[in-house]
Amino acid sequence: MSDGYDVVVVGGGAAGLEGALMLARSRRSVLVIDAGDPRNAPAEGVHGFLTRDGVPPAELVRVGREEVRGYGGHIVDGTVADIRRDGSRFTVALADGRTVQARRVLVTTGLVDELPDVPGLRELWGHDVLHCPYCHGWEIADQPVGVLATGPMSVHQALMFRQWSDDVVLFQHTGPEPTADEHEQLAARGISVVPGHVQSLVTDDGRLTGVRLDDGTVVDRRALVVAPRFVARVDALTSLGLETEVEPMSGGQFVPGDWSGLTKVPGVWVAGNVADAKLQVLGAAAGAAIAAVAINNDLIAEDTQLAVAEHRASESKGVDA
């Protein structure tokens, strides 16, 4: 870790490593700072990622780190505590007191899944408790599936997961009463609505076996679908003046950027789930690749401007001589 880099990437998951890879291949000096707390750590595998389907998340990161280092990129373990503009550059401060200078910053810190307050959910999260059918639908296919209603998208979730199993029930819990049209849709697809609140989950040897209602009834289930609140990890960005916006699907937060991920703060880009909660791993990496190209082009423009100024100064000295 040196004192200064062309780009500091904050966050070392798939998005951060992809951005760093593209920048390192562009012969930029790059530092990735990773706190080691990836969102998908509980999952057994990454799915829907062409040529990497089913790879454990930790293995994907390990290989990605090797590839970035192979092109001269630097990676350090640590948590970024603060990012501040320092003239034409940025000072990135780590929680352990280290600081580093950067010409540009790419933020790929991801998000936190805030789960409904039901005992047992967190322990099974990423395995028998899930939210994305495209990430985990195949793995729970043809099993008894429950959907925990907590918001207006719950009926949609139930109809989606019906694609993977013909045994789906919707637990009313704290969700709104389905409309007449929604009741008809659910009935047409063979999805029953279970009234009452969910009290807790029933497990056997660490696996889900049922859902206990507040009246003591246990409904046999092997998977439970929930709707987390997606909250972007933005603690280190507050000093830059970056504000989050509300994510419409979950009511969570994200950091807005333009088509390339450029935020309202010149020189700072965002990519991955910190910018779009809906992205799966492949999409997050793709967004970071786009951001990396934009960052490199921005640096090329600055390098050219500086070179022209230096060239003019040199020519002026030659004339004066």
mmCIF file with all atom_site columns, N, CA and C in Angstrom, residues 34-101:
data_model
loop_
_atom_site.group_PDB
_atom_site.id
_atom_site.type_symbol
_atom_site.label_atom_id
_atom_site.label_alt_id
_atom_site.label_comp_id
_atom_site.label_asym_id
_atom_site.label_entity_id
_atom_site.label_seq_id
_atom_site.pdbx_PDB_ins_code
_atom_site.Cartn_x
_atom_site.Cartn_y
_atom_site.Cartn_z
_atom_site.occupancy
_atom_site.B_iso_or_equiv
_atom_site.pdbx_formal_charge
_atom_site.auth_seq_id
_atom_site.auth_comp_id
_atom_site.auth_asym_id
_atom_site.auth_atom_id
_atom_site.pdbx_PDB_model_num
ATOM 1   N N  . ASP A 1 34  ? -11.000 -3.714  1.364   1.00 0.00 ? 34  ASP A N  1
ATOM 2   C CA . ASP A 1 34  ? -12.144 -4.603  1.585   1.00 0.00 ? 34  ASP A CA 1
ATOM 3   C C  . ASP A 1 34  ? -12.301 -4.929  3.064   1.00 0.00 ? 34  ASP A C  1
ATOM 4   N N  . ALA A 1 35  ? -13.528 -4.726  3.574   1.00 0.00 ? 35  ALA A N  1
ATOM 5   C CA . ALA A 1 35  ? -13.798 -4.981  4.991   1.00 0.00 ? 35  ALA A CA 1
ATOM 6   C C  . ALA A 1 35  ? -14.041 -6.453  5.281   1.00 0.00 ? 35  ALA A C  1
ATOM 7   N N  . GLY A 1 36  ? -14.206 -7.287  4.242   1.00 0.00 ? 36  GLY A N  1
ATOM 8   C CA . GLY A 1 36  ? -14.368 -8.715  4.452   1.00 0.00 ? 36  GLY A CA 1
ATOM 9   C C  . GLY A 1 36  ? -15.706 -9.129  5.009   1.00 0.00 ? 36  GLY A C  1
ATOM 10  N N  . ASP A 1 37  ? -16.760 -8.363  4.676   1.00 0.00 ? 37  ASP A N  1
ATOM 11  C CA . ASP A 1 37  ? -18.098 -8.676  5.180   1.00 0.00 ? 37  ASP A CA 1
ATOM 12  C C  . ASP A 1 37  ? -19.095 -8.665  4.024   1.00 0.00 ? 37  ASP A C  1
ATOM 13  N N  . PRO A 1 38  ? -18.949 -9.592  3.069   1.00 0.00 ? 38  PRO A N  1
ATOM 14  C CA . PRO A 1 38  ? -19.812 -9.572  1.887   1.00 0.00 ? 38  PRO A CA 1
ATOM 15  C C  . PRO A 1 38  ? -21.253 -9.941  2.203   1.00 0.00 ? 38  PRO A C  1
ATOM 16  N N  . ARG A 1 39  ? -22.160 -9.342  1.476   1.00 0.00 ? 39  ARG A N  1
ATOM 17  C CA . ARG A 1 39  ? -23.589 -9.601  1.671   1.00 0.00 ? 39  ARG A CA 1
ATOM 18  C C  . ARG A 1 39  ? -23.922 -11.066 1.465   1.00 0.00 ? 39  ARG A C  1
ATOM 19  N N  . ASN A 1 40  ? -23.295 -11.705 0.470   1.00 0.00 ? 40  ASN A N  1
ATOM 20  C CA . ASN A 1 40  ? -23.668 -13.078 0.108   1.00 0.00 ? 40  ASN A CA 1
ATOM 21  C C  . ASN A 1 40  ? -22.870 -14.139 0.856   1.00 0.00 ? 40  ASN A C  1
ATOM 22  N N  . ALA A 1 41  ? -22.175 -13.759 1.924   1.00 0.00 ? 41  ALA A N  1
ATOM 23  C CA . ALA A 1 41  ? -21.372 -14.728 2.672   1.00 0.00 ? 41  ALA A CA 1
ATOM 24  C C  . ALA A 1 41  ? -22.168 -15.936 3.157   1.00 0.00 ? 41  ALA A C  1
ATOM 25  N N  . PRO A 1 42  ? -23.441 -15.782 3.597   1.00 0.00 ? 42  PRO A N  1
ATOM 26  C CA . PRO A 1 42  ? -24.169 -16.967 4.081   1.00 0.00 ? 42  PRO A CA 1
ATOM 27  C C  . PRO A 1 42  ? -24.532 -17.970 2.983   1.00 0.00 ? 42  PRO A C  1
ATOM 28  N N  . ALA A 1 43  ? -24.521 -17.543 1.735   1.00 0.00 ? 43  ALA A N  1
ATOM 29  C CA . ALA A 1 43  ? -24.959 -18.413 0.643   1.00 0.00 ? 43  ALA A CA 1
ATOM 30  C C  . ALA A 1 43  ? -23.924 -19.494 0.349   1.00 0.00 ? 43  ALA A C  1
ATOM 31  N N  . GLU A 1 44  ? -24.413 -20.652 -0.061  1.00 0.00 ? 44  GLU A N  1
ATOM 32  C CA . GLU A 1 44  ? -23.496 -21.744 -0.395  1.00 0.00 ? 44  GLU A CA 1
ATOM 33  C C  . GLU A 1 44  ? -22.839 -21.533 -1.751  1.00 0.00 ? 44  GLU A C  1
ATOM 34  N N  . GLY A 1 45  ? -23.518 -20.841 -2.651  1.00 0.00 ? 45  GLY A N  1
ATOM 35  C CA . GLY A 1 45  ? -22.955 -20.647 -3.978  1.00 0.00 ? 45  GLY A CA 1
ATOM 36  C C  . GLY A 1 45  ? -23.553 -19.443 -4.666  1.00 0.00 ? 45  GLY A C  1
ATOM 37  N N  . VAL A 1 46  ? -22.826 -18.929 -5.642  1.00 0.00 ? 46  VAL A N  1
ATOM 38  C CA . VAL A 1 46  ? -23.292 -17.838 -6.500  1.00 0.00 ? 46  VAL A CA 1
ATOM 39  C C  . VAL A 1 46  ? -23.941 -18.465 -7.722  1.00 0.00 ? 46  VAL A C  1
ATOM 40  N N  . HIS A 1 47  ? -25.178 -18.087 -8.007  1.00 0.00 ? 47  HIS A N  1
ATOM 41  C CA . HIS A 1 47  ? -25.899 -18.709 -9.117  1.00 0.00 ? 47  HIS A CA 1
ATOM 42  C C  . HIS A 1 47  ? -26.248 -17.692 -10.193 1.00 0.00 ? 47  HIS A C  1
ATOM 43  N N  . GLY A 1 48  ? -26.394 -18.202 -11.415 1.00 0.00 ? 48  GLY A N  1
ATOM 44  C CA . GLY A 1 48  ? -26.730 -17.347 -12.543 1.00 0.00 ? 48  GLY A CA 1
ATOM 45  C C  . GLY A 1 48  ? -25.548 -16.568 -13.084 1.00 0.00 ? 48  GLY A C  1
ATOM 46  N N  . PHE A 1 49  ? -24.339 -16.902 -12.664 1.00 0.00 ? 49  PHE A N  1
ATOM 47  C CA . PHE A 1 49  ? -23.117 -16.240 -13.124 1.00 0.00 ? 49  PHE A CA 1
ATOM 48  C C  . PHE A 1 49  ? -22.466 -17.177 -14.148 1.00 0.00 ? 49  PHE A C  1
ATOM 49  N N  . LEU A 1 50  ? -22.593 -16.830 -15.412 1.00 0.00 ? 50  LEU A N  1
ATOM 50  C CA . LEU A 1 50  ? -22.121 -17.701 -16.485 1.00 0.00 ? 50  LEU A CA 1
ATOM 51  C C  . LEU A 1 50  ? -20.661 -18.096 -16.283 1.00 0.00 ? 50  LEU A C  1
ATOM 52  N N  . THR A 1 51  ? -20.377 -19.377 -16.368 1.00 0.00 ? 51  THR A N  1
ATOM 53  C CA . THR A 1 51  ? -19.085 -20.055 -16.177 1.00 0.00 ? 51  THR A CA 1
ATOM 54  C C  . THR A 1 51  ? -18.684 -20.159 -14.710 1.00 0.00 ? 51  THR A C  1
ATOM 55  N N  . ARG A 1 52  ? -19.443 -19.516 -13.813 1.00 0.00 ? 52  ARG A N  1
ATOM 56  C CA . ARG A 1 52  ? -19.119 -19.583 -12.387 1.00 0.00 ? 52  ARG A CA 1
ATOM 57  C C  . ARG A 1 52  ? -20.322 -20.022 -11.570 1.00 0.00 ? 52  ARG A C  1
ATOM 58  N N  . ASP A 1 53  ? -21.318 -20.618 -12.205 1.00 0.00 ? 53  ASP A N  1
ATOM 59  C CA . ASP A 1 53  ? -22.541 -20.986 -11.507 1.00 0.00 ? 53  ASP A CA 1
ATOM 60  C C  . ASP A 1 53  ? -22.253 -21.975 -10.380 1.00 0.00 ? 53  ASP A C  1
ATOM 61  N N  . GLY A 1 54  ? -22.697 -21.619 -9.174  1.00 0.00 ? 54  GLY A N  1
ATOM 62  C CA . GLY A 1 54  ? -22.515 -22.493 -8.023  1.00 0.00 ? 54  GLY A CA 1
ATOM 63  C C  . GLY A 1 54  ? -21.222 -22.305 -7.268  1.00 0.00 ? 54  GLY A C  1
ATOM 64  N N  . VAL A 1 55  ? -20.340 -21.422 -7.739  1.00 0.00 ? 55  VAL A N  1
ATOM 65  C CA . VAL A 1 55  ? -19.075 -21.228 -7.040  1.00 0.00 ? 55  VAL A CA 1
ATOM 66  C C  . VAL A 1 55  ? -19.339 -20.592 -5.673  1.00 0.00 ? 55  VAL A C  1
ATOM 67  N N  . PRO A 1 56  ? -18.694 -21.078 -4.611  1.00 0.00 ? 56  PRO A N  1
ATOM 68  C CA . PRO A 1 56  ? -18.851 -20.441 -3.296  1.00 0.00 ? 56  PRO A CA 1
ATOM 69  C C  . PRO A 1 56  ? -18.417 -18.980 -3.350  1.00 0.00 ? 56  PRO A C  1
ATOM 70  N N  . PRO A 1 57  ? -19.133 -18.079 -2.673  1.00 0.00 ? 57  PRO A N  1
ATOM 71  C CA . PRO A 1 57  ? -18.762 -16.658 -2.716  1.00 0.00 ? 57  PRO A CA 1
ATOM 72  C C  . PRO A 1 57  ? -17.303 -16.393 -2.348  1.00 0.00 ? 57  PRO A C  1
ATOM 73  N N  . ALA A 1 58  ? -16.801 -17.080 -1.345  1.00 0.00 ? 58  ALA A N  1
ATOM 74  C CA . ALA A 1 58  ? -15.418 -16.854 -0.920  1.00 0.00 ? 58  ALA A CA 1
ATOM 75  C C  . ALA A 1 58  ? -14.427 -17.261 -2.007  1.00 0.00 ? 58  ALA A C  1
ATOM 76  N N  . GLU A 1 59  ? -14.765 -18.306 -2.764  1.00 0.00 ? 59  GLU A N  1
ATOM 77  C CA . GLU A 1 59  ? -13.877 -18.748 -3.842  1.00 0.00 ? 59  GLU A CA 1
ATOM 78  C C  . GLU A 1 59  ? -13.873 -17.733 -4.977  1.00 0.00 ? 59  GLU A C  1
ATOM 79  N N  . LEU A 1 60  ? -15.035 -17.166 -5.277  1.00 0.00 ? 60  LEU A N  1
ATOM 80  C CA . LEU A 1 60  ? -15.106 -16.139 -6.313  1.00 0.00 ? 60  LEU A CA 1
ATOM 81  C C  . LEU A 1 60  ? -14.216 -14.952 -5.945  1.00 0.00 ? 60  LEU A C  1
ATOM 82  N N  . VAL A 1 61  ? -14.247 -14.549 -4.693  1.00 0.00 ? 61  VAL A N  1
ATOM 83  C CA . VAL A 1 61  ? -13.419 -13.442 -4.232  1.00 0.00 ? 61  VAL A CA 1
ATOM 84  C C  . VAL A 1 61  ? -11.939 -13.815 -4.290  1.00 0.00 ? 61  VAL A C  1
ATOM 85  N N  . ARG A 1 62  ? -11.617 -15.039 -3.898  1.00 0.00 ? 62  ARG A N  1
ATOM 86  C CA . ARG A 1 62  ? -10.211 -15.470 -3.913  1.00 0.00 ? 62  ARG A CA 1
ATOM 87  C C  . ARG A 1 62  ? -9.635  -15.410 -5.318  1.00 0.00 ? 62  ARG A C  1
ATOM 88  N N  . VAL A 1 63  ? -10.359 -15.958 -6.275  1.00 0.00 ? 63  VAL A N  1
ATOM 89  C CA . VAL A 1 63  ? -9.895  -15.948 -7.661  1.00 0.00 ? 63  VAL A CA 1
ATOM 90  C C  . VAL A 1 63  ? -9.821  -14.518 -8.187  1.00 0.00 ? 63  VAL A C  1
ATOM 91  N N  . GLY A 1 64  ? -10.836 -13.704 -7.849  1.00 0.00 ? 64  GLY A N  1
ATOM 92  C CA . GLY A 1 64  ? -10.829 -12.318 -8.300  1.00 0.00 ? 64  GLY A CA 1
ATOM 93  C C  . GLY A 1 64  ? -9.646  -11.543 -7.772  1.00 0.00 ? 64  GLY A C  1
ATOM 94  N N  . ARG A 1 65  ? -9.306  -11.781 -6.527  1.00 0.00 ? 65  ARG A N  1
ATOM 95  C CA . ARG A 1 65  ? -8.145  -11.099 -5.948  1.00 0.00 ? 65  ARG A CA 1
ATOM 96  C C  . ARG A 1 65  ? -6.860  -11.491 -6.676  1.00 0.00 ? 65  ARG A C  1
ATOM 97  N N  . GLU A 1 66  ? -6.725  -12.757 -6.988  1.00 0.00 ? 66  GLU A N  1
ATOM 98  C CA . GLU A 1 66  ? -5.537  -13.216 -7.712  1.00 0.00 ? 66  GLU A CA 1
ATOM 99  C C  . GLU A 1 66  ? -5.432  -12.529 -9.067  1.00 0.00 ? 66  GLU A C  1
ATOM 100 N N  . GLU A 1 67  ? -6.558  -12.412 -9.752  1.00 0.00 ? 67  GLU A N  1
ATOM 101 C CA . GLU A 1 67  ? -6.549  -11.794 -11.078 1.00 0.00 ? 67  GLU A CA 1
ATOM 102 C C  . GLU A 1 67  ? -6.181  -10.314 -10.990 1.00 0.00 ? 67  GLU A C  1
ATOM 103 N N  . VAL A 1 68  ? -6.729  -9.612  -10.016 1.00 0.00 ? 68  VAL A N  1
ATOM 104 C CA . VAL A 1 68  ? -6.406  -8.191  -9.856  1.00 0.00 ? 68  VAL A CA 1
ATOM 105 C C  . VAL A 1 68  ? -4.921  -8.018  -9.545  1.00 0.00 ? 68  VAL A C  1
ATOM 106 N N  . ARG A 1 69  ? -4.410  -8.823  -8.636  1.00 0.00 ? 69  ARG A N  1
ATOM 107 C CA . ARG A 1 69  ? -2.988  -8.729  -8.288  1.00 0.00 ? 69  ARG A CA 1
ATOM 108 C C  . ARG A 1 69  ? -2.100  -9.093  -9.472  1.00 0.00 ? 69  ARG A C  1
ATOM 109 N N  . GLY A 1 70  ? -2.597  -9.974  -10.335 1.00 0.00 ? 70  GLY A N  1
ATOM 110 C CA . GLY A 1 70  ? -1.823  -10.369 -11.501 1.00 0.00 ? 70  GLY A CA 1
ATOM 111 C C  . GLY A 1 70  ? -1.547  -9.223  -12.455 1.00 0.00 ? 70  GLY A C  1
ATOM 112 N N  . TYR A 1 71  ? -2.364  -8.190  -12.390 1.00 0.00 ? 71  TYR A N  1
ATOM 113 C CA . TYR A 1 71  ? -2.163  -7.007  -13.240 1.00 0.00 ? 71  TYR A CA 1
ATOM 114 C C  . TYR A 1 71  ? -1.591  -5.835  -12.457 1.00 0.00 ? 71  TYR A C  1
ATOM 115 N N  . GLY A 1 72  ? -1.096  -6.113  -11.254 1.00 0.00 ? 72  GLY A N  1
ATOM 116 C CA . GLY A 1 72  ? -0.440  -5.068  -10.482 1.00 0.00 ? 72  GLY A CA 1
ATOM 117 C C  . GLY A 1 72  ? -1.328  -4.324  -9.513  1.00 0.00 ? 72  GLY A C  1
ATOM 118 N N  . GLY A 1 73  ? -2.579  -4.728  -9.386  1.00 0.00 ? 73  GLY A N  1
ATOM 119 C CA . GLY A 1 73  ? -3.467  -4.087  -8.431  1.00 0.00 ? 73  GLY A CA 1
ATOM 120 C C  . GLY A 1 73  ? -3.124  -4.464  -7.007  1.00 0.00 ? 73  GLY A C  1
ATOM 121 N N  . HIS A 1 74  ? -3.380  -3.566  -6.082  1.00 0.00 ? 74  HIS A N  1
ATOM 122 C CA . HIS A 1 74  ? -3.118  -3.802  -4.668  1.00 0.00 ? 74  HIS A CA 1
ATOM 123 C C  . HIS A 1 74  ? -4.437  -4.024  -3.927  1.00 0.00 ? 74  HIS A C  1
ATOM 124 N N  . ILE A 1 75  ? -4.419  -4.912  -2.942  1.00 0.00 ? 75  ILE A N  1
ATOM 125 C CA . ILE A 1 75  ? -5.607  -5.200  -2.135  1.00 0.00 ? 75  ILE A CA 1
ATOM 126 C C  . ILE A 1 75  ? -5.198  -5.228  -0.677  1.00 0.00 ? 75  ILE A C  1
ATOM 127 N N  . VAL A 1 76  ? -5.947  -4.513  0.156   1.00 0.00 ? 76  VAL A N  1
ATOM 128 C CA . VAL A 1 76  ? -5.697  -4.548  1.594   1.00 0.00 ? 76  VAL A CA 1
ATOM 129 C C  . VAL A 1 76  ? -7.005  -4.829  2.313   1.00 0.00 ? 76  VAL A C  1
ATOM 130 N N  . ASP A 1 77  ? -6.889  -5.526  3.434   1.00 0.00 ? 77  ASP A N  1
ATOM 131 C CA . ASP A 1 77  ? -8.050  -5.769  4.283   1.00 0.00 ? 77  ASP A CA 1
ATOM 132 C C  . ASP A 1 77  ? -8.187  -4.607  5.251   1.00 0.00 ? 77  ASP A C  1
ATOM 133 N N  . GLY A 1 78  ? -9.385  -4.062  5.318   1.00 0.00 ? 78  GLY A N  1
ATOM 134 C CA . GLY A 1 78  ? -9.605  -2.939  6.213   1.00 0.00 ? 78  GLY A CA 1
ATOM 135 C C  . GLY A 1 78  ? -10.951 -2.296  5.953   1.00 0.00 ? 78  GLY A C  1
ATOM 136 N N  . THR A 1 79  ? -11.340 -1.411  6.842   1.00 0.00 ? 79  THR A N  1
ATOM 137 C CA . THR A 1 79  ? -12.613 -0.702  6.731   1.00 0.00 ? 79  THR A CA 1
ATOM 138 C C  . THR A 1 79  ? -12.351 0.774   6.490   1.00 0.00 ? 79  THR A C  1
ATOM 139 N N  . VAL A 1 80  ? -12.970 1.311   5.457   1.00 0.00 ? 80  VAL A N  1
ATOM 140 C CA . VAL A 1 80  ? -12.849 2.737   5.178   1.00 0.00 ? 80  VAL A CA 1
ATOM 141 C C  . VAL A 1 80  ? -13.777 3.500   6.114   1.00 0.00 ? 80  VAL A C  1
ATOM 142 N N  . ALA A 1 81  ? -13.208 4.419   6.870   1.00 0.00 ? 81  ALA A N  1
ATOM 143 C CA . ALA A 1 81  ? -13.980 5.189   7.847   1.00 0.00 ? 81  ALA A CA 1
ATOM 144 C C  . ALA A 1 81  ? -14.426 6.533   7.300   1.00 0.00 ? 81  ALA A C  1
ATOM 145 N N  . ASP A 1 82  ? -13.664 7.078   6.342   1.00 0.00 ? 82  ASP A N  1
ATOM 146 C CA . ASP A 1 82  ? -13.971 8.428   5.870   1.00 0.00 ? 82  ASP A CA 1
ATOM 147 C C  . ASP A 1 82  ? -13.321 8.666   4.516   1.00 0.00 ? 82  ASP A C  1
ATOM 148 N N  . ILE A 1 83  ? -14.005 9.445   3.684   1.00 0.00 ? 83  ILE A N  1
ATOM 149 C CA . ILE A 1 83  ? -13.464 9.870   2.397   1.00 0.00 ? 83  ILE A CA 1
ATOM 150 C C  . ILE A 1 83  ? -13.704 11.360  2.277   1.00 0.00 ? 83  ILE A C  1
ATOM 151 N N  . ARG A 1 84  ? -12.636 12.118  2.024   1.00 0.00 ? 84  ARG A N  1
ATOM 152 C CA . ARG A 1 84  ? -12.763 13.568  1.914   1.00 0.00 ? 84  ARG A CA 1
ATOM 153 C C  . ARG A 1 84  ? -12.001 14.068  0.686   1.00 0.00 ? 84  ARG A C  1
ATOM 154 N N  . ARG A 1 85  ? -12.545 15.110  0.071   1.00 0.00 ? 85  ARG A N  1
ATOM 155 C CA . ARG A 1 85  ? -11.826 15.740  -1.025  1.00 0.00 ? 85  ARG A CA 1
ATOM 156 C C  . ARG A 1 85  ? -10.665 16.541  -0.463  1.00 0.00 ? 85  ARG A C  1
ATOM 157 N N  . ASP A 1 86  ? -9.502  16.411  -1.085  1.00 0.00 ? 86  ASP A N  1
ATOM 158 C CA . ASP A 1 86  ? -8.301  17.124  -0.671  1.00 0.00 ? 86  ASP A CA 1
ATOM 159 C C  . ASP A 1 86  ? -7.725  17.789  -1.914  1.00 0.00 ? 86  ASP A C  1
ATOM 160 N N  . GLY A 1 87  ? -8.228  18.991  -2.221  1.00 0.00 ? 87  GLY A N  1
ATOM 161 C CA . GLY A 1 87  ? -7.826  19.663  -3.446  1.00 0.00 ? 87  GLY A CA 1
ATOM 162 C C  . GLY A 1 87  ? -8.387  18.937  -4.648  1.00 0.00 ? 87  GLY A C  1
ATOM 163 N N  . SER A 1 88  ? -7.508  18.512  -5.542  1.00 0.00 ? 88  SER A N  1
ATOM 164 C CA . SER A 1 88  ? -7.944  17.784  -6.732  1.00 0.00 ? 88  SER A CA 1
ATOM 165 C C  . SER A 1 88  ? -7.993  16.274  -6.496  1.00 0.00 ? 88  SER A C  1
ATOM 166 N N  . ARG A 1 89  ? -7.657  15.858  -5.282  1.00 0.00 ? 89  ARG A N  1
ATOM 167 C CA . ARG A 1 89  ? -7.624  14.435  -4.959  1.00 0.00 ? 89  ARG A CA 1
ATOM 168 C C  . ARG A 1 89  ? -8.552  14.133  -3.787  1.00 0.00 ? 89  ARG A C  1
ATOM 169 N N  . PHE A 1 90  ? -8.556  12.870  -3.391  1.00 0.00 ? 90  PHE A N  1
ATOM 170 C CA . PHE A 1 90  ? -9.353  12.427  -2.253  1.00 0.00 ? 90  PHE A CA 1
ATOM 171 C C  . PHE A 1 90  ? -8.432  11.781  -1.226  1.00 0.00 ? 90  PHE A C  1
ATOM 172 N N  . THR A 1 91  ? -8.728  12.008  0.033   1.00 0.00 ? 91  THR A N  1
ATOM 173 C CA . THR A 1 91  ? -8.041  11.311  1.111   1.00 0.00 ? 91  THR A CA 1
ATOM 174 C C  . THR A 1 91  ? -8.981  10.252  1.656   1.00 0.00 ? 91  THR A C  1
ATOM 175 N N  . VAL A 1 92  ? -8.534  9.023   1.586   1.00 0.00 ? 92  VAL A N  1
ATOM 176 C CA . VAL A 1 92  ? -9.327  7.890   2.066   1.00 0.00 ? 92  VAL A CA 1
ATOM 177 C C  . VAL A 1 92  ? -8.698  7.426   3.377   1.00 0.00 ? 92  VAL A C  1
ATOM 178 N N  . ALA A 1 93  ? -9.486  7.499   4.454   1.00 0.00 ? 93  ALA A N  1
ATOM 179 C CA . ALA A 1 93  ? -8.984  7.136   5.780   1.00 0.00 ? 93  ALA A CA 1
ATOM 180 C C  . ALA A 1 93  ? -9.560  5.795   6.205   1.00 0.00 ? 93  ALA A C  1
ATOM 181 N N  . LEU A 1 94  ? -8.683  4.900   6.667   1.00 0.00 ? 94  LEU A N  1
ATOM 182 C CA . LEU A 1 94  ? -9.111  3.603   7.178   1.00 0.00 ? 94  LEU A CA 1
ATOM 183 C C  . LEU A 1 94  ? -9.359  3.685   8.676   1.00 0.00 ? 94  LEU A C  1
ATOM 184 N N  . ALA A 1 95  ? -10.145 2.748   9.178   1.00 0.00 ? 95  ALA A N  1
ATOM 185 C CA . ALA A 1 95  ? -10.491 2.746   10.594  1.00 0.00 ? 95  ALA A CA 1
ATOM 186 C C  . ALA A 1 95  ? -9.273  2.557   11.488  1.00 0.00 ? 95  ALA A C  1
ATOM 187 N N  . ASP A 1 96  ? -8.205  1.942   10.961  1.00 0.00 ? 96  ASP A N  1
ATOM 188 C CA . ASP A 1 96  ? -7.010  1.704   11.770  1.00 0.00 ? 96  ASP A CA 1
ATOM 189 C C  . ASP A 1 96  ? -6.035  2.875   11.742  1.00 0.00 ? 96  ASP A C  1
ATOM 190 N N  . GLY A 1 97  ? -6.450  3.985   11.100  1.00 0.00 ? 97  GLY A N  1
ATOM 191 C CA . GLY A 1 97  ? -5.611  5.176   11.104  1.00 0.00 ? 97  GLY A CA 1
ATOM 192 C C  . GLY A 1 97  ? -4.814  5.402   9.837   1.00 0.00 ? 97  GLY A C  1
ATOM 193 N N  . ARG A 1 98  ? -4.680  4.407   8.992   1.00 0.00 ? 98  ARG A N  1
ATOM 194 C CA . ARG A 1 98  ? -3.965  4.584   7.736   1.00 0.00 ? 98  ARG A CA 1
ATOM 195 C C  . ARG A 1 98  ? -4.748  5.496   6.792   1.00 0.00 ? 98  ARG A C  1
ATOM 196 N N  . THR A 1 99  ? -4.035  6.240   5.961   1.00 0.00 ? 99  THR A N  1
ATOM 197 C CA . THR A 1 99  ? -4.668  7.069   4.943   1.00 0.00 ? 99  THR A CA 1
ATOM 198 C C  . THR A 1 99  ? -3.985  6.856   3.601   1.00 0.00 ? 99  THR A C  1
ATOM 199 N N  . VAL A 1 100 ? -4.711  7.129   2.535   1.00 0.00 ? 100 VAL A N  1
ATOM 200 C CA . VAL A 1 100 ? -4.177  6.986   1.193   1.00 0.00 ? 100 VAL A CA 1
ATOM 201 C C  . VAL A 1 100 ? -4.835  8.026   0.304   1.00 0.00 ? 100 VAL A C  1
ATOM 202 N N  . GLN A 1 101 ? -4.091  8.516   -0.671  1.00 0.00 ? 101 GLN A N  1
ATOM 203 C CA . GLN A 1 101 ? -4.597  9.502   -1.617  1.00 0.00 ? 101 GLN A CA 1
ATOM 204 C C  . GLN A 1 101 ? -5.081  8.818   -2.896  1.00 0.00 ? 101 GLN A C  1
#
